[in-house]
CSV table of C-alpha atoms in Angstrom, one decimal:
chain,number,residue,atom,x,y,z
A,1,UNK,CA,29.4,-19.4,19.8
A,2,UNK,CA,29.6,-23.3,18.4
A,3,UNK,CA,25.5,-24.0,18.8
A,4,UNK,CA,24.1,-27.0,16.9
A,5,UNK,CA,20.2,-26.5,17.6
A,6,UNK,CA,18.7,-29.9,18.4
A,7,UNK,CA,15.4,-28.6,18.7
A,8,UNK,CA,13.8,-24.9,18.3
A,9,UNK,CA,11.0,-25.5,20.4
A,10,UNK,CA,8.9,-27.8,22.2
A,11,UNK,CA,5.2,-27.4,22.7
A,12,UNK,CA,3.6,-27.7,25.8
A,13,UNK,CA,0.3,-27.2,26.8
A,14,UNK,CA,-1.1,-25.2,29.7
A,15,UNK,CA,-4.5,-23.8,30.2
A,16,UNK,CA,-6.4,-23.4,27.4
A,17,UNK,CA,-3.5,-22.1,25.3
A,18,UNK,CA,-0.9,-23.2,23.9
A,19,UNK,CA,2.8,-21.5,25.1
A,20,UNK,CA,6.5,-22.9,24.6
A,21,UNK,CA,9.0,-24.4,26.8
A,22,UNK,CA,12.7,-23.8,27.0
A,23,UNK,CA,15.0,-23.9,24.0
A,24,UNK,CA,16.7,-26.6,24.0
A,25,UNK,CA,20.2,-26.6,21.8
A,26,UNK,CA,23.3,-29.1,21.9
A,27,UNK,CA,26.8,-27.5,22.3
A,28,UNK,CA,30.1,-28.1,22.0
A,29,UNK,CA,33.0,-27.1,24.8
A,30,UNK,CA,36.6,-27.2,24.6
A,31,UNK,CA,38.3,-28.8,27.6
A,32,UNK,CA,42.0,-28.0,27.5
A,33,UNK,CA,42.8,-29.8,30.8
A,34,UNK,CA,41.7,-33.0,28.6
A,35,UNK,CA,42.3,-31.4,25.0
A,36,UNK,CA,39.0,-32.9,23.9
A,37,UNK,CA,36.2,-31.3,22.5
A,38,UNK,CA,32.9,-32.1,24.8
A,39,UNK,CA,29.2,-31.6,24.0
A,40,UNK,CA,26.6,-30.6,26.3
A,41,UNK,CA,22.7,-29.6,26.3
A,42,UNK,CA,22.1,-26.0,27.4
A,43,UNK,CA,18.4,-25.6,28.2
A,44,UNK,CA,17.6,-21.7,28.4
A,45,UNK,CA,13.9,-20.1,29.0
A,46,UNK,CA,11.7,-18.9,26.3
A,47,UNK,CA,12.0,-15.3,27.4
A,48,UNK,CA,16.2,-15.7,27.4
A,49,UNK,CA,17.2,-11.8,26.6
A,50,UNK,CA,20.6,-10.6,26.8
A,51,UNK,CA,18.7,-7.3,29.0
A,52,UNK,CA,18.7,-9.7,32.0
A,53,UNK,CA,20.9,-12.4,33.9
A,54,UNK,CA,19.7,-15.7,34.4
A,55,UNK,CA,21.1,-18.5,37.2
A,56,UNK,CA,22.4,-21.8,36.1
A,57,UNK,CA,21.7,-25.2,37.2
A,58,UNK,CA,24.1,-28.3,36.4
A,59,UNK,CA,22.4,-31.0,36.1
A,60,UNK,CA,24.7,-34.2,35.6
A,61,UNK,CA,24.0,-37.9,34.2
A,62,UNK,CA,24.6,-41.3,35.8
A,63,UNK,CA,27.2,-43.9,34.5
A,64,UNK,CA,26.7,-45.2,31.5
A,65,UNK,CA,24.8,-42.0,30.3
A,66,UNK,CA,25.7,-38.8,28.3
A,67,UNK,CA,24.5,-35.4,27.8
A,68,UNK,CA,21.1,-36.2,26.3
A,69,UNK,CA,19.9,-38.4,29.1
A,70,UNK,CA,18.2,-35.6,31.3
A,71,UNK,CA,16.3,-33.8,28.3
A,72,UNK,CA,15.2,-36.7,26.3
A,73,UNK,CA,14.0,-38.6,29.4
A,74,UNK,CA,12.9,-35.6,31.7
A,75,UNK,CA,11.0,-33.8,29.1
A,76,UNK,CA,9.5,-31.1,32.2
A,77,UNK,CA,13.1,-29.2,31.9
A,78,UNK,CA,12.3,-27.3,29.3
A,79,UNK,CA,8.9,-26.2,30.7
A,80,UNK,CA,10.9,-25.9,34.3
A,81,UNK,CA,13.9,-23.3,32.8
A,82,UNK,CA,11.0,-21.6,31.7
A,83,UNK,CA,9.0,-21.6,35.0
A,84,UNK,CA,11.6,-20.9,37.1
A,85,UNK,CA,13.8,-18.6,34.5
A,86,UNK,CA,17.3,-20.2,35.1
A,87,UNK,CA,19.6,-21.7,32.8
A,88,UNK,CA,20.1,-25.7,32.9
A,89,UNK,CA,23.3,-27.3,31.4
A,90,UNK,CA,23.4,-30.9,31.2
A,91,UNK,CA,27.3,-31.8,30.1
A,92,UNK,CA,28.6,-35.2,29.2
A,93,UNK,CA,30.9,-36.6,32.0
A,94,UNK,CA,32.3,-39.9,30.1
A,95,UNK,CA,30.3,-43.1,30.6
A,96,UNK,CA,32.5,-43.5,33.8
A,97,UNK,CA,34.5,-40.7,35.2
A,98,UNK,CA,32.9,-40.0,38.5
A,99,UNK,CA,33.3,-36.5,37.5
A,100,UNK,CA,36.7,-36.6,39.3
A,101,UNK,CA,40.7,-35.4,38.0
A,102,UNK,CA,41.5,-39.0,38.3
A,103,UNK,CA,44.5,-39.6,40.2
A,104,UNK,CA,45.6,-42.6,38.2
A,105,UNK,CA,44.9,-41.6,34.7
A,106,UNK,CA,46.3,-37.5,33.7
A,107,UNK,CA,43.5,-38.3,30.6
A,108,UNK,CA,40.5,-38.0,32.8
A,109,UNK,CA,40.3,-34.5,34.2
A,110,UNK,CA,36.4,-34.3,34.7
A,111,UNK,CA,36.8,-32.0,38.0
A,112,UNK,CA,38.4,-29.1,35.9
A,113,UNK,CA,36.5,-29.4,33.6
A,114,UNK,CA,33.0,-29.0,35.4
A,115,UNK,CA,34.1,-26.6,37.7
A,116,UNK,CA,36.4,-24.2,35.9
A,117,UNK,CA,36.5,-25.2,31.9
A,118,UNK,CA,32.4,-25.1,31.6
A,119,UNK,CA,31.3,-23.0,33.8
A,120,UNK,CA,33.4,-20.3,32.3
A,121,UNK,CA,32.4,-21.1,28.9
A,122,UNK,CA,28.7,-20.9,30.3
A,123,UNK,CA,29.6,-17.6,31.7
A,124,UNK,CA,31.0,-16.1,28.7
A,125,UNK,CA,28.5,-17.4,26.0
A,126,UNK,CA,25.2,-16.8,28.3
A,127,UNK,CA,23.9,-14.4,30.1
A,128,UNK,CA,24.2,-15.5,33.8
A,129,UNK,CA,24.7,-14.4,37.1
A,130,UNK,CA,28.3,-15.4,37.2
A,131,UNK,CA,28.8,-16.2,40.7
A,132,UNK,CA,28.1,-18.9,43.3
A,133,UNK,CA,24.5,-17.0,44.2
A,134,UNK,CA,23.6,-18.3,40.7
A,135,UNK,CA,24.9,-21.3,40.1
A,136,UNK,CA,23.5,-25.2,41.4
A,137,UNK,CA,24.6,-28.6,40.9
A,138,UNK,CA,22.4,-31.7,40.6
A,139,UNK,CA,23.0,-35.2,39.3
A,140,UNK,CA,21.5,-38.6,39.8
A,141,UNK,CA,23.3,-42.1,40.6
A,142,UNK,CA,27.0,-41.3,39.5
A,143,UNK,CA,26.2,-37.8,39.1
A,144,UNK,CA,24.9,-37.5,42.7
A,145,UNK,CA,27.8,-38.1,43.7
A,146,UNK,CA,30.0,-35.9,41.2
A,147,UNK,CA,27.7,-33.0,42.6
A,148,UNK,CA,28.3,-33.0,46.2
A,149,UNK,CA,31.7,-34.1,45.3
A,150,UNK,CA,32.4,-31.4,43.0
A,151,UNK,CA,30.2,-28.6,45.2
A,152,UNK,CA,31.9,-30.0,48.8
A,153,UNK,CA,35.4,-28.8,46.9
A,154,UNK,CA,34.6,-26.0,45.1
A,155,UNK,CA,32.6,-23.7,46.9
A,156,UNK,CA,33.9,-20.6,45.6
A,157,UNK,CA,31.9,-21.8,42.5
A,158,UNK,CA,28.4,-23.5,43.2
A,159,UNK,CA,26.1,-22.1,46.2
A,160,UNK,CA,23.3,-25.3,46.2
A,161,UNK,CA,23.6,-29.0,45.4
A,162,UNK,CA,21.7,-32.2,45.2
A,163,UNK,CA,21.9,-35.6,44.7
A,164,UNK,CA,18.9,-38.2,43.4
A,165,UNK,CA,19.9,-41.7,44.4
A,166,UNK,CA,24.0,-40.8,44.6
A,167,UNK,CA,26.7,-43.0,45.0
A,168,UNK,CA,27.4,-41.4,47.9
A,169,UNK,CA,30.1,-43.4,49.3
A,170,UNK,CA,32.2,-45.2,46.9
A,171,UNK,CA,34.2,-47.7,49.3
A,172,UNK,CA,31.4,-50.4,49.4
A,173,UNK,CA,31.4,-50.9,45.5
A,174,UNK,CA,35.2,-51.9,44.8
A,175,UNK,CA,34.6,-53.9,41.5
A,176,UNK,CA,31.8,-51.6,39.9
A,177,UNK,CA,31.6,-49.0,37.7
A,178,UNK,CA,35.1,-48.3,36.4
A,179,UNK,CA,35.6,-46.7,39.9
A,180,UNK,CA,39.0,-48.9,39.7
A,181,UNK,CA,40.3,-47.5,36.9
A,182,UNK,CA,40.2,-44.2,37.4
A,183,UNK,CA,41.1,-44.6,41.3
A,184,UNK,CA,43.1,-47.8,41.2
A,185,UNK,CA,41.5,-51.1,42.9
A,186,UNK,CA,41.2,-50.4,46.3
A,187,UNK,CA,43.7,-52.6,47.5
A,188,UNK,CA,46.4,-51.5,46.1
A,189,UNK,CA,45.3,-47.8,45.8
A,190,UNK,CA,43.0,-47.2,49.4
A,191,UNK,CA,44.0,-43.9,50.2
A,192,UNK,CA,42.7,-42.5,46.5
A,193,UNK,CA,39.2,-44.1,47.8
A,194,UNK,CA,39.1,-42.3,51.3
A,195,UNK,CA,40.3,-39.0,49.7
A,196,UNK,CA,37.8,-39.2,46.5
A,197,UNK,CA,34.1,-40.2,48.0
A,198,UNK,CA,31.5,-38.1,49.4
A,199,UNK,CA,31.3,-39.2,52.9
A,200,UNK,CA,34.7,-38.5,53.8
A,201,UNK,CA,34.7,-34.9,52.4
A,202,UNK,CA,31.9,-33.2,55.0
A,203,UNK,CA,35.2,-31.5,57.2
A,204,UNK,CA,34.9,-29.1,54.1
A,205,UNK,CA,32.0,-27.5,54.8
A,206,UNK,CA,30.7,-25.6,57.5
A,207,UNK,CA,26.6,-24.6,58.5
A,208,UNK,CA,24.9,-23.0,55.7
A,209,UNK,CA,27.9,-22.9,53.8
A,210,UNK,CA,25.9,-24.9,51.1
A,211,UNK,CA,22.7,-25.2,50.5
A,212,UNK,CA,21.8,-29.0,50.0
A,213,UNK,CA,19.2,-31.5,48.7
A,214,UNK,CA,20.1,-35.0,48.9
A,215,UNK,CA,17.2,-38.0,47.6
A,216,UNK,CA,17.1,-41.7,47.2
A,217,UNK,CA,14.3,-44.7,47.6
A,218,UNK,CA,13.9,-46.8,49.9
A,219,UNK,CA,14.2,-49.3,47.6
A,220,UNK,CA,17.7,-48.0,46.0
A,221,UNK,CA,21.1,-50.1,46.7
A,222,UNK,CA,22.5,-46.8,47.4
A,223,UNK,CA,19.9,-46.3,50.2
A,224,UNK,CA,22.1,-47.4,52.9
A,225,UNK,CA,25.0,-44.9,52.3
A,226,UNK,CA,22.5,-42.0,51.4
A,227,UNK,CA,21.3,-43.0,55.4
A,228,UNK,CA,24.8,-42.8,56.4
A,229,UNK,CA,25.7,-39.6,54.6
A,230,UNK,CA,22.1,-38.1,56.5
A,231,UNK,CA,23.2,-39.0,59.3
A,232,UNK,CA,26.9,-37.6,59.4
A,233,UNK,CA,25.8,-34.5,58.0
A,234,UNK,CA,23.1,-34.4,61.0
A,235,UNK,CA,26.0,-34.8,63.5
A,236,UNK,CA,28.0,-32.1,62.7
A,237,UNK,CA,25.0,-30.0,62.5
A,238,UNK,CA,25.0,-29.6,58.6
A,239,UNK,CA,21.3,-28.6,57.5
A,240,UNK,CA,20.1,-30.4,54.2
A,241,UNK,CA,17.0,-31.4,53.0
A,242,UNK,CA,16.7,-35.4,52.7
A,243,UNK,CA,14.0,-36.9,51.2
A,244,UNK,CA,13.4,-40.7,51.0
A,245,UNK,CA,10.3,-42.7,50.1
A,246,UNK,CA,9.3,-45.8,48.1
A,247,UNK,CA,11.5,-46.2,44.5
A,248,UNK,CA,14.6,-48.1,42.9
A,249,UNK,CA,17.5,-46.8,41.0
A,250,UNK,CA,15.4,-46.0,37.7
A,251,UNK,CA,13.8,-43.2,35.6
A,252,UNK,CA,10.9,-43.4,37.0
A,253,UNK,CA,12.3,-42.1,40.0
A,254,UNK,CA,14.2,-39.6,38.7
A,255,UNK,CA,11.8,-37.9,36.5
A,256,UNK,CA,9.8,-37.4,39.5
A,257,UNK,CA,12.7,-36.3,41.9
A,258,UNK,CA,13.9,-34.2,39.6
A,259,UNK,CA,10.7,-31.5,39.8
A,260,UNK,CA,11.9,-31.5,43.5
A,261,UNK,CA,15.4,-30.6,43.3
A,262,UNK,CA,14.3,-27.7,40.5
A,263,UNK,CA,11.9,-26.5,43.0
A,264,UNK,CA,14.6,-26.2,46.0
A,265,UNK,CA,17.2,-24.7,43.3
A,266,UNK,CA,14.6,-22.0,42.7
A,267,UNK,CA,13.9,-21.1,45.9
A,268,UNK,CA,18.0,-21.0,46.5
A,269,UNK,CA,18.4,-19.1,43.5
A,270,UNK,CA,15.9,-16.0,44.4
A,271,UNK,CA,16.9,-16.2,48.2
A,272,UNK,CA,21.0,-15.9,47.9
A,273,UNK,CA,20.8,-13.8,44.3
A,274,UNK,CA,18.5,-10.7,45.9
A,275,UNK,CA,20.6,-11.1,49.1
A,276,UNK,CA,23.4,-10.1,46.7
């Protein structure tokens, strides 16, 4: 296994003792579908032991970010892989690839390579439970959307997933974010957009066929569509936890949504794993 350690340990301090957090290590996977090499942070608990099978949480950064967002800027992960004794893998998903195989561009693959290039690399280097029971998917802003997108159509693969502040439906934002180029503008290309955001894709899942989370401030200028996706989910009789209150599209946010999501992962994780 390809590991460069980024950092052995990190102290943290509870009690009147001192214990460690999560290992935290950098890696590097192959994607074939994109014949790149791509690096990711892997976050595993102190008491990882290859006597016992841990679940797996994918936690995914916004545009504009990489792999090392979450950890560097969410330092409670390592102390929360420990807490809750999962696995969390943060990969890189470009600075703009809406985690999608574009349609307009064979180069960006991002789909396959979440949901069937790393996850089976995860599975084979780690020890995890290695099926949708044990396996989450979580990201914030771009990511938020990649993880409903990518858990709505692959649900042989992740049981749970959450968005903080997602970009939940794409259609209002025609000139941002590289969505054109890896969709084509929305003029010339609309069906791409109808076929490719979150909103449209709820026909894919059925009650309790996921297990979901979704989150965004009030303040947020994705509030409006994370309203609309509540609200469409409520109609066809979807349940999912959706929490909104006071915040913008920042860190500050995040960091404290995140402790929420890794608590309703946890909860997921020991309810569907011993129903297995």
């Amino acid at each position: 296994m390809n590991l460069l350690r980024l950092f052995l340990f990190l102290p943290v301090f509870l009690f009147a003792g001192i214990t460690y957090a999560g290992k935290i290590d950098t890696v590097s996977t192959r994607s074939a579908a994109m014949n790149k090499t791509i690096k990711a942070v892997v976050i595993t608990p102190d008491s990882y032991s290859d006597k016992n099978s841990y679940p797996v949480f994918y936690l995914l950064h916004g545009f504009g970010g990489n792999y090392r967002d979450w950890a560097t800027k969410a330092p409670q992960l390592a102390q929360a892989a420990d807490r809750y004794g999962m696995i969390i893998v943060c990969p890189d998903g470009g600075i703009g690839s809406w985690y999608l195989d574009s349609p307009v561009d064979p180069a960006w693959k991002y789909e396959t390579y979440l949901s069937k290039e790393l996850v089976a690399w995860v599975d084979k280097n780690y020890r995890t439970v290695a099926s949708r029971s044990g396996r989450a998917i979580a990201g914030l802003s771009m990511g938020g959307h990649g993880a409903l997108y990518l858990a709505f159509r692959n649900q042989d693969v992740y049981g749970a997933a959450g968005s903080l502040s997602g970009g939940v439906d794409i259609r209002p934002f025609p000139q941002n974010w590289q969505l054109s180029q890896r969709l084509g503008t929305y003029a010339s290309s609309p069906i791409n957009w109808e076929k490719h955001t979150v909103v449209n894709l709820l026909h894919l899942l059925t009650p309790h066929s996921l297990s979901l989370i979704i989150d965004c401030g009030t303040g947020d200028f994705f509030y409006d569509v994370n309203e609309k996706l509540h609200a469409l989910l409520l109609e066809r009789n979807i349940p999912h936890d959706y929490i909104t209150r006071a915040g913008v599209h920042n860190w500050d946010y995040w960091v404290n949504s995140i402790d929420f999501q890794l608590l309703f992962m946890d909860k997921f994780f020991k309810k569907s794993i011993n129903n297995n």
